[in-house]
PDB file of C-alpha atoms in Angstrom:
ATOM      1  CA  MET S 191       9.544 102.102 248.392  1.00 94.00           C
ATOM      2  CA  THR S 192       6.899 103.954 246.491  1.00 95.00           C
ATOM      3  CA  GLU S 193       3.912 105.753 247.808  1.00 95.00           C
ATOM      4  CA  PRO S 194       0.748 103.496 248.163  1.00 95.00           C
ATOM      5  CA  HIS S 195      -1.392 102.940 245.002  1.00 95.00           C
ATOM      6  CA  PRO S 196      -4.790 101.151 244.583  1.00 95.00           C
ATOM      7  CA  ALA S 197      -3.190  98.438 242.452  1.00 94.00           C
ATOM      8  CA  PHE S 198      -0.908  97.349 245.302  1.00 94.00           C
ATOM      9  CA  GLN S 199      -3.811  96.792 247.472  1.00 93.00           C
ATOM     10  CA  VAL S 200      -4.119  93.140 247.155  1.00 92.00           C
ATOM     11  CA  GLU S 201      -3.934  90.397 249.574  1.00 87.00           C
ATOM     12  CA  ARG S 202      -1.009  88.561 247.968  1.00 84.00           C
ATOM     13  CA  GLN S 203       1.366  89.214 245.284  1.00 86.00           C
ATOM     14  CA  ALA S 204       4.637  87.298 244.304  1.00 85.00           C
ATOM     15  CA  MET S 205       7.957  88.968 244.686  1.00 86.00           C
ATOM     16  CA  ALA S 206       9.453  89.514 241.020  1.00 88.00           C
ATOM     17  CA  PHE S 207      13.027  89.525 239.613  1.00 84.00           C
ATOM     18  CA  ASP S 208      14.467  91.292 236.706  1.00 85.00           C
ATOM     19  CA  LEU S 209      17.711  89.006 236.810  1.00 76.00           C
ATOM     20  CA  SER S 210      19.365  90.715 233.917  1.00 77.00           C
ATOM     21  CA  GLY S 211      19.068  94.025 235.559  1.00 81.00           C
ATOM     22  CA  GLY S 212      19.375  93.238 239.248  1.00 81.00           C
ATOM     23  CA  LEU S 213      16.119  94.737 240.205  1.00 87.00           C
ATOM     24  CA  TYR S 214      13.572  93.228 242.624  1.00 89.00           C
ATOM     25  CA  TRP S 215      10.166  94.386 243.751  1.00 92.00           C
ATOM     26  CA  ARG S 216       7.412  93.282 246.281  1.00 91.00           C
ATOM     27  CA  LEU S 217       4.529  94.611 247.852  1.00 93.00           C
ATOM     28  CA  GLU S 218       4.976  96.188 251.263  1.00 91.00           C
ATOM     29  CA  GLU S 219       3.045  98.693 253.502  1.00 91.00           C
ATOM     30  CA  GLY S 220       0.564  99.601 250.646  1.00 92.00           C
ATOM     31  CA  GLY S 221       3.267 100.555 248.378  1.00 94.00           C
ATOM     32  CA  LEU S 222       6.137  98.755 246.102  1.00 95.00           C
ATOM     33  CA  LEU S 223       9.462  98.036 247.722  1.00 93.00           C
ATOM     34  CA  PHE S 224      12.091  97.765 245.004  1.00 93.00           C
ATOM     35  CA  GLY S 225      15.672  97.346 245.285  1.00 89.00           C
ATOM     36  CA  MET S 226      18.738  96.872 242.796  1.00 86.00           C
ATOM     37  CA  SER S 227      22.213  96.271 242.628  1.00 80.00           C
ATOM     38  CA  ASN S 228      24.727  98.594 240.876  1.00 81.00           C
ATOM     39  CA  PRO S 229      27.542  96.656 239.207  1.00 77.00           C
ATOM     40  CA  ASP S 230      29.660  99.815 238.867  1.00 80.00           C
ATOM     41  CA  GLU S 231      29.177 100.731 242.673  1.00 80.00           C
ATOM     42  CA  THR S 232      32.705 100.969 244.521  1.00 80.00           C
ATOM     43  CA  PRO S 233      33.041  97.796 246.908  1.00 75.00           C
ATOM     44  CA  GLY S 234      32.543  98.598 250.585  1.00 79.00           C
ATOM     45  CA  PRO S 235      29.867  99.879 252.764  1.00 83.00           C
ATOM     46  CA  ALA S 236      27.060 101.796 250.764  1.00 84.00           C
ATOM     47  CA  ARG S 237      26.803 105.301 252.433  1.00 86.00           C
ATOM     48  CA  THR S 238      25.148 107.291 249.698  1.00 90.00           C
ATOM     49  CA  ILE S 239      22.347 107.088 247.110  1.00 92.00           C
ATOM     50  CA  ASP S 240      23.437 107.117 243.377  1.00 92.00           C
ATOM     51  CA  TRP S 241      20.204 109.247 242.372  1.00 94.00           C
ATOM     52  CA  ALA S 242      21.033 108.814 238.691  1.00 94.00           C
ATOM     53  CA  TYR S 243      21.176 105.105 238.806  1.00 92.00           C
ATOM     54  CA  LEU S 244      18.079 105.064 240.953  1.00 94.00           C
ATOM     55  CA  ASP S 245      16.293 107.031 238.308  1.00 95.00           C
ATOM     56  CA  ALA S 246      17.403 104.687 235.569  1.00 93.00           C
ATOM     57  CA  MET S 247      16.068 101.609 237.694  1.00 93.00           C
ATOM     58  CA  ARG S 248      12.711 103.701 238.266  1.00 96.00           C
ATOM     59  CA  ARG S 249      12.462 103.826 234.613  1.00 95.00           C
ATOM     60  CA  ARG S 250      13.429 100.107 234.328  1.00 94.00           C
ATOM     61  CA  LEU S 251      10.587  99.102 236.845  1.00 96.00           C
ATOM     62  CA  ALA S 252       8.135 101.181 235.048  1.00 96.00           C
ATOM     63  CA  HIS S 253       8.815  98.988 232.156  1.00 95.00           C
ATOM     64  CA  PHE S 254       7.570  96.060 233.985  1.00 95.00           C
ATOM     65  CA  LEU S 255       4.991  97.748 236.049  1.00 95.00           C
ATOM     66  CA  PRO S 256       3.891 100.834 234.310  1.00 96.00           C
ATOM     67  CA  VAL S 257       1.739 101.773 237.327  1.00 96.00           C
ATOM     68  CA  THR S 258       4.730 102.955 238.975  1.00 96.00           C
ATOM     69  CA  ASP S 259       5.461 105.608 236.539  1.00 96.00           C
ATOM     70  CA  GLY S 260       5.323 108.951 238.555  1.00 95.00           C
ATOM     71  CA  LEU S 261       4.725 107.447 241.715  1.00 96.00           C
ATOM     72  CA  GLU S 262       6.591 109.079 244.732  1.00 97.00           C
ATOM     73  CA  LEU S 263       9.048 107.656 246.799  1.00 96.00           C
ATOM     74  CA  ARG S 264       8.403 107.216 250.284  1.00 95.00           C
ATOM     75  CA  LYS S 265      11.767 105.868 251.566  1.00 94.00           C
ATOM     76  CA  VAL S 266      14.917 105.446 250.027  1.00 94.00           C
ATOM     77  CA  TRP S 267      18.079 104.005 251.504  1.00 90.00           C
ATOM     78  CA  ALA S 268      21.634 102.720 250.869  1.00 88.00           C
ATOM     79  CA  ALA S 269      22.706  99.312 251.973  1.00 83.00           C
ATOM     80  CA  THR S 270      25.633  96.954 251.618  1.00 79.00           C
ATOM     81  CA  ILE S 271      24.769  93.213 251.100  1.00 77.00           C
ATOM     82  CA  ASP S 272      27.551  90.672 251.729  1.00 78.00           C
ATOM     83  CA  TYR S 273      27.642  87.732 249.604  1.00 79.00           C
ATOM     84  CA  THR S 274      29.572  84.322 250.018  1.00 85.00           C
ATOM     85  CA  PRO S 275      32.058  84.012 247.242  1.00 84.00           C
ATOM     86  CA  ASP S 276      29.919  81.325 245.502  1.00 85.00           C
ATOM     87  CA  HIS S 277      26.840  83.392 246.002  1.00 83.00           C
ATOM     88  CA  LEU S 278      25.220  80.283 247.608  1.00 87.00           C
ATOM     89  CA  PRO S 279      23.651  80.000 251.195  1.00 89.00           C
ATOM     90  CA  ILE S 280      25.526  78.459 254.070  1.00 90.00           C
ATOM     91  CA  LEU S 281      23.502  75.602 255.442  1.00 90.00           C
ATOM     92  CA  GLY S 282      25.206  73.040 257.692  1.00 88.00           C
ATOM     93  CA  PRO S 283      26.869  72.246 261.024  1.00 88.00           C
ATOM     94  CA  ALA S 284      29.149  74.828 262.496  1.00 89.00           C
ATOM     95  CA  VAL S 285      32.964  73.695 262.059  1.00 87.00           C
ATOM     96  CA  LYS S 286      36.070  74.786 263.912  1.00 88.00           C
ATOM     97  CA  ALA S 287      39.408  76.025 262.196  1.00 84.00           C
ATOM     98  CA  ASP S 288      40.587  72.469 262.145  1.00 86.00           C
ATOM     99  CA  GLY S 289      37.491  71.174 260.332  1.00 83.00           C
ATOM    100  CA  SER S 290      35.752  69.216 263.281  1.00 90.00           C
ATOM    101  CA  ILE S 291      32.163  69.790 263.743  1.00 88.00           C
ATOM    102  CA  ILE S 292      30.794  71.741 266.776  1.00 90.00           C
ATOM    103  CA  GLU S 293      27.825  69.416 267.780  1.00 85.00           C
ATOM    104  CA  GLY S 294      24.530  71.051 268.242  1.00 83.00           C
ATOM    105  CA  VAL S 295      25.420  74.199 266.290  1.00 87.00           C
ATOM    106  CA  THR S 296      23.817  74.824 262.881  1.00 86.00           C
ATOM    107  CA  VAL S 297      24.901  77.665 260.645  1.00 87.00           C
ATOM    108  CA  ALA S 298      22.303  79.403 258.169  1.00 86.00           C
ATOM    109  CA  SER S 299      22.831  82.142 256.179  1.00 86.00           C
ATOM    110  CA  ALA S 300      21.157  83.262 252.796  1.00 82.00           C
ATOM    111  CA  GLY S 301      24.491  84.868 251.881  1.00 77.00           C
ATOM    112  CA  GLY S 302      23.030  88.100 250.473  1.00 73.00           C
ATOM    113  CA  HIS S 303      19.982  86.633 249.113  1.00 74.00           C
ATOM    114  CA  GLY S 304      17.773  86.917 252.267  1.00 74.00           C
ATOM    115  CA  MET S 305      14.476  88.289 250.529  1.00 69.00           C
ATOM    116  CA  MET S 306      14.621  85.637 247.813  1.00 73.00           C
ATOM    117  CA  TRP S 307      15.842  82.584 250.039  1.00 79.00           C
ATOM    118  CA  GLY S 308      15.126  83.519 253.619  1.00 82.00           C
ATOM    119  CA  PRO S 309      11.950  81.344 253.993  1.00 84.00           C
ATOM    120  CA  ALA S 310      13.728  78.354 252.647  1.00 87.00           C
ATOM    121  CA  VAL S 311      16.732  78.985 254.673  1.00 89.00           C
ATOM    122  CA  ALA S 312      14.932  79.154 257.709  1.00 90.00           C
ATOM    123  CA  ARG S 313      13.048  76.104 257.171  1.00 92.00           C
ATOM    124  CA  VAL S 314      16.168  74.184 256.417  1.00 92.00           C
ATOM    125  CA  ALA S 315      18.016  75.609 259.397  1.00 91.00           C
ATOM    126  CA  ALA S 316      15.009  74.521 261.723  1.00 92.00           C
ATOM    127  CA  ASP S 317      14.956  70.930 260.070  1.00 92.00           C
ATOM    128  CA  LEU S 318      18.655  70.760 260.616  1.00 90.00           C
ATOM    129  CA  ALA S 319      18.582  71.739 264.201  1.00 89.00           C
ATOM    130  CA  LEU S 320      15.612  69.471 265.132  1.00 91.00           C
ATOM    131  CA  THR S 321      16.397  66.534 262.945  1.00 90.00           C
ATOM    132  CA  GLY S 322      19.895  66.729 261.389  1.00 87.00           C
ATOM    133  CA  THR S 323      18.490  66.234 257.863  1.00 89.00           C
ATOM    134  CA  THR S 324      15.848  68.198 255.604  1.00 92.00           C
ATOM    135  CA  ASP S 325      13.990  67.311 252.411  1.00 93.00           C
ATOM    136  CA  VAL S 326      14.103  70.890 251.177  1.00 92.00           C
ATOM    137  CA  VAL S 327      17.340  70.904 249.496  1.00 90.00           C
ATOM    138  CA  ASP S 328      20.544  68.666 249.474  1.00 91.00           C
ATOM    139  CA  THR S 329      22.690  70.542 251.927  1.00 92.00           C
ATOM    140  CA  ALA S 330      25.876  68.435 251.438  1.00 91.00           C
ATOM    141  CA  ASP S 331      27.809  71.042 249.671  1.00 92.00           C
ATOM    142  CA  LEU S 332      26.468  74.073 251.445  1.00 92.00           C
ATOM    143  CA  GLY S 333      28.147  74.036 254.718  1.00 90.00           C
ATOM    144  CA  LEU S 334      31.055  76.170 255.909  1.00 90.00           C
ATOM    145  CA  ASP S 335      33.729  73.116 254.898  1.00 90.00           C
ATOM    146  CA  ARG S 336      33.183  74.156 251.256  1.00 91.00           C
ATOM    147  CA  PHE S 337      35.308  77.194 251.901  1.00 91.00           C
ATOM    148  CA  ASP S 338      39.343  76.924 252.157  1.00 89.00           C
ATOM    149  CA  ALA S 339      41.175  79.165 254.780  1.00 86.00           C
ATOM    150  CA  SER S 340      41.436  81.935 252.619  1.00 90.00           C
ATOM    151  CA  GLY S 341      37.666  81.887 252.075  1.00 88.00           C
ATOM    152  CA  ARG S 342      37.467  80.610 248.458  1.00 91.00           C
ATOM    153  CA  SER S 343      34.683  78.017 247.761  1.00 92.00           C
ATOM    154  CA  ARG S 344      35.274  74.791 246.059  1.00 93.00           C
ATOM    155  CA  LEU S 345      32.008  75.227 244.266  1.00 90.00           C
ATOM    156  CA  ALA S 346      31.447  77.320 241.088  1.00 85.00           C
ATOM    157  CA  ALA S 347      29.403  80.424 241.422  1.00 79.00           C
ATOM    158  CA  ASP S 348      25.573  80.088 240.928  1.00 73.00           C
ATOM    159  CA  PRO S 349      24.989  82.064 237.605  1.00 66.00           C
ATOM    160  CA  ILE S 350      21.512  82.878 238.523  1.00 64.00           C
ATOM    161  CA  ALA S 351      22.192  83.770 242.132  1.00 62.00           C
ATOM    162  CA  LEU S 352      24.850  86.534 241.078  1.00 56.00           C
ATOM    163  CA  PRO S 353      23.498  90.168 241.205  1.00 58.00           C
ATOM    164  CA  PHE S 354      24.095  90.252 237.400  1.00 54.00           C
ATOM    165  CA  PRO S 355      24.105  87.140 235.342  1.00 48.00           C
ATOM    166  CA  GLU S 356      23.992  89.402 232.404  1.00 46.00           C
ATOM    167  CA  LYS S 357      24.894  93.037 232.395  1.00 43.00           C
ATOM    168  CA  LEU S 358      21.851  95.047 230.719  1.00 37.00           C
ATOM    169  CA  ALA S 359      21.606  98.630 231.258  1.00 40.00           C
ATOM    170  CA  PHE S 360      18.308 100.698 230.844  1.00 40.00           C
ATOM    171  CA  PRO S 361      18.947 103.033 228.061  1.00 43.00           C
ATOM    172  CA  SER S 362      17.843 106.748 228.092  1.00 47.00           C
ATOM    173  CA  SER S 363      15.652 105.625 225.143  1.00 46.00           C
ATOM    174  CA  GLY S 364      13.264 104.027 227.467  1.00 44.00           C
ATOM    175  CA  LYS S 365      13.718 100.400 225.880  1.00 45.00           C
ATOM    176  CA  LEU S 366      15.158  97.604 227.257  1.00 42.00           C
ATOM    177  CA  ALA S 367      18.775  96.676 225.999  1.00 43.00           C
ATOM    178  CA  SER S 368      18.766  93.081 224.522  1.00 37.00           C
ATOM    179  CA  PRO S 369      21.766  90.797 225.563  1.00 33.00           C
ATOM    180  CA  SER S 370      23.473  91.541 222.324  1.00 33.00           C
ATOM    181  CA  SER S 371      23.313  95.213 222.100  1.00 30.00           C
ATOM    182  CA  PRO S 372      25.873  97.484 223.916  1.00 31.00           C
ATOM    183  CA  SER S 373      24.985  98.639 227.440  1.00 38.00           C
ATOM    184  CA  GLU S 374      24.573 102.189 228.299  1.00 39.00           C
ATOM    185  CA  LYS S 375      25.452 103.460 231.729  1.00 39.00           C
ATOM    186  CA  ALA S 376      22.848 105.437 233.625  1.00 39.00           C
ATOM    187  CA  SER S 377      23.806 109.221 233.536  1.00 36.00           C
TER     188      SER S 377
END
């Protein structure tokens, strides 16, 4: 999270995503909260910060929001985000191992996309819990029953919800790589 800046002192600003770079940002506490996914990170709990990768993402962020260039950081942390195998939320009734529904229990999980899908998932969960239906999204295929005993989904992975629909790196030249150019790793 960056230090505060006058440009961030607005009542409202939409959250933004750089889908090709796995970067997102939104206003928070007078500064800019930004985060990213590192496609080369070792799977498992995140316990350290890759400072070189963070620096590369800060340059990428400054490309989109020049006002962030040179701003100090107030908070930095490492986090692990769990995704469902198909990168889709879980919305529907709780089910037992034998596939039978547990009446009165609704399962709702943003599946790793909480900042993006959290409000909609909450609305759907409330609708399902109160009325058994929702007009927000068709939940027929989003329940726990889409996973087999090994946790594999019968649905294809959502190409937009994946952390990296396209692998584009931010080269040290300061220019965004195009989808057809080779990626450079942050060093």
